[in-house]
Tab-separated table of C-alpha atoms and ligand atoms in Angstrom:
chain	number	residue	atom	x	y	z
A	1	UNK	CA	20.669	-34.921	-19.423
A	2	UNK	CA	19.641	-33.206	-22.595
A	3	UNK	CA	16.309	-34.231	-24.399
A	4	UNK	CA	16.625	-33.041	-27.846
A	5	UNK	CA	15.955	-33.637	-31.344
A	6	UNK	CA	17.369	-30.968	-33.018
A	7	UNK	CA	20.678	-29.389	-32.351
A	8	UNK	CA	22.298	-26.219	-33.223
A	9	UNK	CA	25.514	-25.266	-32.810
A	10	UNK	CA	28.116	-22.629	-33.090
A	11	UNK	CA	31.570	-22.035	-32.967
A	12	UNK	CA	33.935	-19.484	-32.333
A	13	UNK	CA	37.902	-18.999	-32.664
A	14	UNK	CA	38.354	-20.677	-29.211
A	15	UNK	CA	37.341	-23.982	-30.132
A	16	UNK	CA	40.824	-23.391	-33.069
A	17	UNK	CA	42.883	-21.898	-29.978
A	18	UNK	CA	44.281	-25.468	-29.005
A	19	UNK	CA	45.163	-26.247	-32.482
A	20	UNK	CA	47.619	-23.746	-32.439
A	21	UNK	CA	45.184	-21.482	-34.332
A	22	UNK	CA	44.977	-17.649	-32.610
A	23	UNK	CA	42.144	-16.556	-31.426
A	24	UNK	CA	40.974	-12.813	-32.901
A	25	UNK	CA	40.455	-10.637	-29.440
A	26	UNK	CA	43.590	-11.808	-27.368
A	27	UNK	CA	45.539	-9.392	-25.015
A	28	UNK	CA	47.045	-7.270	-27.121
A	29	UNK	CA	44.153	-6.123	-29.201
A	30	UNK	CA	45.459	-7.456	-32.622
A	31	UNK	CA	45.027	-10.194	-34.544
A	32	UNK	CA	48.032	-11.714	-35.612
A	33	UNK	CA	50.003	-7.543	-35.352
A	34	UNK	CA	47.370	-6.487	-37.703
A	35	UNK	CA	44.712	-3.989	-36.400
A	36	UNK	CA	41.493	-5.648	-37.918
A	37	UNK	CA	40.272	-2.587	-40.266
A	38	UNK	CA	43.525	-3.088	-42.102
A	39	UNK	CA	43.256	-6.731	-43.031
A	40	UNK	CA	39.456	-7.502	-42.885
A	41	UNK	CA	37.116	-4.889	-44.561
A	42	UNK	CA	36.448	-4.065	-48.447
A	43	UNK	CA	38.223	-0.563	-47.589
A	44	UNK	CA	41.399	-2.376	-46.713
A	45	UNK	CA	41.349	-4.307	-49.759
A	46	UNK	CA	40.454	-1.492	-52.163
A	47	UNK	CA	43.409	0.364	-50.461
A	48	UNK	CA	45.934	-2.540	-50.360
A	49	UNK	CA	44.909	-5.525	-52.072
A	50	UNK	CA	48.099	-6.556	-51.610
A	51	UNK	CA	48.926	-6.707	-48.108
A	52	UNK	CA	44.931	-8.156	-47.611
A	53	UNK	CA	46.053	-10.963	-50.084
A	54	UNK	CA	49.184	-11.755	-48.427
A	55	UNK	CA	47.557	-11.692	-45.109
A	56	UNK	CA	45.581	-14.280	-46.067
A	57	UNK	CA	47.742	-16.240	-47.788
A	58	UNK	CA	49.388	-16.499	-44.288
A	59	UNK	CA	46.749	-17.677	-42.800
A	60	UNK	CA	46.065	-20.280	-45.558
A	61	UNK	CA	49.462	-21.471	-45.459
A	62	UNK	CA	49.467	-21.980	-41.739
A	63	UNK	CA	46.349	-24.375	-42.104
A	64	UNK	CA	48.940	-26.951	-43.262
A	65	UNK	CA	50.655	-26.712	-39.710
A	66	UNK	CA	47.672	-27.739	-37.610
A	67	UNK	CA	45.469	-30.350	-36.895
A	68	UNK	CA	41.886	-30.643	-35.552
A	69	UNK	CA	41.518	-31.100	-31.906
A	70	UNK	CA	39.504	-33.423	-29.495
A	71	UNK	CA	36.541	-31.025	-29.691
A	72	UNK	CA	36.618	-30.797	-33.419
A	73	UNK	CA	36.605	-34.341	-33.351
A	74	UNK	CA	34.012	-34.658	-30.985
A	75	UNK	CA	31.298	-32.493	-32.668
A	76	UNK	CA	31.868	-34.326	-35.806
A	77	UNK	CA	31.363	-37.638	-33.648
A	78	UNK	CA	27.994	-36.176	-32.455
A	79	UNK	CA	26.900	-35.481	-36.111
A	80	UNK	CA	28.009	-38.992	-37.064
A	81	UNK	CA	26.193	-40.923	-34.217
A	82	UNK	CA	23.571	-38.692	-33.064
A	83	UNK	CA	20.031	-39.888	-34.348
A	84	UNK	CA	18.732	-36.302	-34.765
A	85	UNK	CA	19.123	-33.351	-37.219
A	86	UNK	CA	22.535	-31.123	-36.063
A	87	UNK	CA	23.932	-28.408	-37.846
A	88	UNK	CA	27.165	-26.796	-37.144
A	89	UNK	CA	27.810	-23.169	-37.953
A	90	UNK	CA	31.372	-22.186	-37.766
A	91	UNK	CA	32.429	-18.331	-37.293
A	92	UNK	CA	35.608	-19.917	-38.143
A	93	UNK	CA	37.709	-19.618	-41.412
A	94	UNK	CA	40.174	-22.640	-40.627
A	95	UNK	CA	39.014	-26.263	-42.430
A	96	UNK	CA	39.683	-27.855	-39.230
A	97	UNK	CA	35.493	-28.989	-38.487
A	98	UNK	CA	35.547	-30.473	-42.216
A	99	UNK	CA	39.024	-32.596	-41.545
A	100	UNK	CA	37.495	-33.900	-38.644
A	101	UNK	CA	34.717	-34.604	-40.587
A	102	UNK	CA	31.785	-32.500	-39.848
A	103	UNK	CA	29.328	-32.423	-42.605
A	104	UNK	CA	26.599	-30.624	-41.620
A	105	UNK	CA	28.513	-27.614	-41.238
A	106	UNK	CA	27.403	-23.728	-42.413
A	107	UNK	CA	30.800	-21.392	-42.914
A	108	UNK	CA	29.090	-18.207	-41.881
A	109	UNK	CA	32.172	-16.600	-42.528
A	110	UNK	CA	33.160	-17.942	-45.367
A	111	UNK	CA	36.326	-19.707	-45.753
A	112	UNK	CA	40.255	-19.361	-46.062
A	113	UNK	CA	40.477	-22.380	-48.828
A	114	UNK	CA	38.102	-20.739	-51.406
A	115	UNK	CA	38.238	-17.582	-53.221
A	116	UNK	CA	35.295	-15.420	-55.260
A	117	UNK	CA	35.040	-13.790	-58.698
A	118	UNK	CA	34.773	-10.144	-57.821
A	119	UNK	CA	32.996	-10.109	-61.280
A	120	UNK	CA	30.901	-13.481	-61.593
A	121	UNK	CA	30.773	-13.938	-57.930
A	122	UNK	CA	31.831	-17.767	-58.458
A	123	UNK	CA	33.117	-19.293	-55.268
A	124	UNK	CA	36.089	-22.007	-56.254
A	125	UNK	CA	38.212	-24.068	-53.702
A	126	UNK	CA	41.745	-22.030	-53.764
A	127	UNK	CA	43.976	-23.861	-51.814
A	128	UNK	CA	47.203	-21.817	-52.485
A	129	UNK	CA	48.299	-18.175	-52.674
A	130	UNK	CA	46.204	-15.296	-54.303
A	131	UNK	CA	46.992	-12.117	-55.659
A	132	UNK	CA	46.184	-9.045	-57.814
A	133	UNK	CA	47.233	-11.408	-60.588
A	134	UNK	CA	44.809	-14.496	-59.323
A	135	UNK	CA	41.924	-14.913	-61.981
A	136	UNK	CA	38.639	-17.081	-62.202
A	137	UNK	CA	38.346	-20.334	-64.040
A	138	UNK	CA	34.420	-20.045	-64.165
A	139	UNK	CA	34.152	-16.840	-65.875
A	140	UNK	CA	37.757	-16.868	-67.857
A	141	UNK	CA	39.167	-14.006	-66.198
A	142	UNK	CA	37.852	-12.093	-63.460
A	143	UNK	CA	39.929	-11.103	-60.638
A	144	UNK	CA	39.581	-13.367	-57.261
A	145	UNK	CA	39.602	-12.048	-53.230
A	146	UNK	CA	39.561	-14.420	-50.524
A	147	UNK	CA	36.376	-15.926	-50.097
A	148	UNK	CA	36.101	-14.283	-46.508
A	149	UNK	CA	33.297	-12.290	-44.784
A	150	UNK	CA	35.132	-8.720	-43.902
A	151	UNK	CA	33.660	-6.411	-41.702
A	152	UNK	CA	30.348	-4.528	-43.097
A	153	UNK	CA	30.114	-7.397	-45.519
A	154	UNK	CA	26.771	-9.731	-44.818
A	155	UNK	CA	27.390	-13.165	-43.061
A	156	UNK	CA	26.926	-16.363	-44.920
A	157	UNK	CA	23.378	-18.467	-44.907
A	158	UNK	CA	21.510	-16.479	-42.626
A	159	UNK	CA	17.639	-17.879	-43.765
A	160	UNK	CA	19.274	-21.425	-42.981
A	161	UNK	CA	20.865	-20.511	-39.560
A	162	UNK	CA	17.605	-18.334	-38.764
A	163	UNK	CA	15.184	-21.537	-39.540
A	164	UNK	CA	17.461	-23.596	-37.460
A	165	UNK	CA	17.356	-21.867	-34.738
A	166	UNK	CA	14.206	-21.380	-34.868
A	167	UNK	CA	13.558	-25.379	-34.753
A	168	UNK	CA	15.943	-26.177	-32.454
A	169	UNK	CA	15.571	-27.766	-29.611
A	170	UNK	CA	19.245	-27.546	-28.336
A	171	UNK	CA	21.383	-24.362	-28.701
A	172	UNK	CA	25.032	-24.397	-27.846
A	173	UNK	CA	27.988	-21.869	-28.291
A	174	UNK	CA	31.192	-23.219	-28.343
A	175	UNK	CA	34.708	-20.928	-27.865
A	176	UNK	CA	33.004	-17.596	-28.825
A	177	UNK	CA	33.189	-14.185	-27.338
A	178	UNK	CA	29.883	-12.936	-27.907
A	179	UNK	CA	31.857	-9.539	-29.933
A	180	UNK	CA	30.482	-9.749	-33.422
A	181	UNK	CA	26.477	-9.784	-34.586
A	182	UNK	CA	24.623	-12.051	-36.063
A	183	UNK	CA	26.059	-14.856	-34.291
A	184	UNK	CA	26.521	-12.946	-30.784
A	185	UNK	CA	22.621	-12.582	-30.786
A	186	UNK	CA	22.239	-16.365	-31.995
A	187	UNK	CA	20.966	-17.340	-28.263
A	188	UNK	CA	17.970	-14.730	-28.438
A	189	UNK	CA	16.613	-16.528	-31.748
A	190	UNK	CA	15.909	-19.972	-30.550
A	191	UNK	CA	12.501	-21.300	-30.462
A	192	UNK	CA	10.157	-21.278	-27.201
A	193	UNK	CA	11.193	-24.325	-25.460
A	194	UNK	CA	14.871	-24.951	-26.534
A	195	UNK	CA	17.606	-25.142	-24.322
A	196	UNK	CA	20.578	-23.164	-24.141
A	197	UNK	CA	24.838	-23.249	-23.378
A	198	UNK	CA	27.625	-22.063	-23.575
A	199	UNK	CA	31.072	-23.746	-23.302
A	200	UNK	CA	33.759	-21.190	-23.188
A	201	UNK	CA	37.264	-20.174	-21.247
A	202	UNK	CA	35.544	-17.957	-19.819
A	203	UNK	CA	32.028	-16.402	-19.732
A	204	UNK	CA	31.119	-14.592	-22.833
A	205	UNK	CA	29.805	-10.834	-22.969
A	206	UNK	CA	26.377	-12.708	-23.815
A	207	UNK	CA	26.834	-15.537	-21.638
A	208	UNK	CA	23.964	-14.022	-18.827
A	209	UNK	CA	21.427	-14.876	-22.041
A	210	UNK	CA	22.291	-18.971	-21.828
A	211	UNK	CA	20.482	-20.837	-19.262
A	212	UNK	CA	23.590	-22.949	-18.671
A	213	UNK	CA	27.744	-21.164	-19.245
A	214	UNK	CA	30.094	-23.696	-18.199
A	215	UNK	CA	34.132	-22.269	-18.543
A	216	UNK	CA	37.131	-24.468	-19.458
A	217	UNK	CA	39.109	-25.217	-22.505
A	218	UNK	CA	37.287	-26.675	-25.567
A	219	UNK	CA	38.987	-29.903	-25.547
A	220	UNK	CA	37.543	-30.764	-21.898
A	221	UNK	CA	34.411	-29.329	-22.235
A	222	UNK	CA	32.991	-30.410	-25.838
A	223	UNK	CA	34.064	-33.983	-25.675
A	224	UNK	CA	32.542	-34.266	-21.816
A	225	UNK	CA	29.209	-32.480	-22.976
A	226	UNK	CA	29.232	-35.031	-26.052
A	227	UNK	CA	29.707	-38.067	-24.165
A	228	UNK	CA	26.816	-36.898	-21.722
A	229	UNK	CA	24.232	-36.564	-25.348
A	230	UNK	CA	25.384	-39.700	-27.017
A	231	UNK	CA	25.131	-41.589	-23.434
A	232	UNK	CA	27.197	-45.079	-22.100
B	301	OAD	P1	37.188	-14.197	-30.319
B	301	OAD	O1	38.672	-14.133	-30.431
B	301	OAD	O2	36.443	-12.923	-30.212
B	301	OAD	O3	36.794	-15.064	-29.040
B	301	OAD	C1	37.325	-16.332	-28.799
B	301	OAD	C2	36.707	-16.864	-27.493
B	301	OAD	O4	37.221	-18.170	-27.285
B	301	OAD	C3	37.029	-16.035	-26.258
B	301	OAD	O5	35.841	-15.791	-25.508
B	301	OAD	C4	37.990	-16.934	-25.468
B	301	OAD	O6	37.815	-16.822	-24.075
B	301	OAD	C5	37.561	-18.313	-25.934
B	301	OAD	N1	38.632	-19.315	-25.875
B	301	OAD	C6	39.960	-19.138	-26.066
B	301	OAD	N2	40.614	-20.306	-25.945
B	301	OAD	C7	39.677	-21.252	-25.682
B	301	OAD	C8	39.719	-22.661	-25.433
B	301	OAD	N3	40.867	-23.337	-25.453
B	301	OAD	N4	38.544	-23.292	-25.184
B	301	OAD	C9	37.368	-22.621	-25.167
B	301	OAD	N5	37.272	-21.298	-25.373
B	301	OAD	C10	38.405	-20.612	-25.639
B	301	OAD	O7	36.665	-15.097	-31.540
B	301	OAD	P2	35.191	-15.221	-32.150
B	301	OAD	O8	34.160	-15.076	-31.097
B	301	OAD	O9	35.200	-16.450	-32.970
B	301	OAD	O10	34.893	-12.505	-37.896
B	301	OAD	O11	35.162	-13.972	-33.095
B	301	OAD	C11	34.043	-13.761	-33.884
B	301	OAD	C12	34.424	-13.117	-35.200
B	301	OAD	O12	35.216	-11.973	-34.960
B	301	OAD	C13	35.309	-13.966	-36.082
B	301	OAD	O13	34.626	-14.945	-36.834
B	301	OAD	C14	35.905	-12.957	-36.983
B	301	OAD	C15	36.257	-11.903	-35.982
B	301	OAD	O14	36.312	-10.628	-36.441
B	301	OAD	C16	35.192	-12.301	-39.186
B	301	OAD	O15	36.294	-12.511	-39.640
B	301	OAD	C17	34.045	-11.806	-39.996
């Protein structure tokens, strides 16, 4: 049913949400009772590193309580059997693509498990807490922050996602509301020629730019849409 050589794709919080992992713009307009300027922007830090850090370290610690799901495990499938290039760009935080194991995979948004030398910029794995009292191994001493992309900050391995995308011949957006730019305007940036969708709960606010938006929960969608590429 789809022809193509080169896949992109993308993922957002929703493809996390059956993990047990919230998704950022639920009901209630918070993320996890935080409003996000207070948790997720250099401002918020500068003004309280400490509630920023132990935010964080929340959301680290409640890595350990989930698991990848059966569309996790079905785009690292794809990568693992599929005979062309794919790269997988997560929006995502969580490790859950990796323990599935996904390879090809771009953290545009960088990651809860590593942190980065606000002096030497080195990016280390961190897989417990941080705080004001954290420091760097690489440079002996500078102080760490979560290796996350806040708001206002840039996103992650742009020139790689751009020639991608460019390339591709397949384009799909998985569990993402179309909010937050670059990755909302992904779509727009393919190549003449490649083919677009979307597999989401519900259509995104970019979803009238795919030529194909199918709704329904990750875990029926991706594995379905995975099966049809690989074929019997
Ligand atoms: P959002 O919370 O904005 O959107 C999640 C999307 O997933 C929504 O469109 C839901 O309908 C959909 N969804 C929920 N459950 C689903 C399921 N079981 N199956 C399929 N889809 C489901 O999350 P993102 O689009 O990922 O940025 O948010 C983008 C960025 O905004 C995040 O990376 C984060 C945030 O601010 C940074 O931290 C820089």
């Amino acid at each position: 049913m789809y022809r193509a050589a080169r896949i992109v794709i993308l993922t957002g919080a929703g493809i996390s949400a059956e993990s047990g992992l919230r998704t950022f713009r639920g009901a209630d307009g918070l993320w996890e009772n935080h409003r996000v300027q207070e948790v997720a922007t250099p401002e918020a830090f500068h003004q309280d590193p400490e509630l920023v850090y132990r935010f964080y370290n929340e959301r680290r610690r409640s890595l350990a309580t989930v698991q990848p799901n059966a569309a996790h495990l079905a785009l690292a499938r794809l990568e693992h059997e599929w005979g062309g290039d794919l790269l997988l760009v997560t929006q995502n935080v969580d490790d859950l693509h990796g323990r599935a194991g996904s390879r090809n995979l771009l953290h545009m948004h960088g990651e809860l498990l590593k942190g980065r030398c606000l002096d030497c910029r080195a990016v280390r794995a961190w897989p417990g807490d941080m705080d004001q009292t954290s420091r760097c191994l690489s440079c002996g001493g500078g102080p760490m922050r979560p290796h996350i992309v806040w708001f206002g900050e840039m996103p992650l391995e742009t020139t790689r996602i751009y020639q991608a995308l460019d390339r591709c011949d397949l384009f799909v957006a998985i569990g993402t509301s179309g909010h937050v730019y670059p990755a909302a305007g992904f779509v727009e940036a393919v190549g003449p020629g490649a083919r677009t969708l979307e597999l989401n709960l519900e259509p995104s606010l970019v979803a009238s730019a795919f030529q194909r938006s199918l709704t329904g929960r990750a875990t029926d969608l991706v594995p379905t849409f995975v099966n049809e590429l690989l074929g019997p």
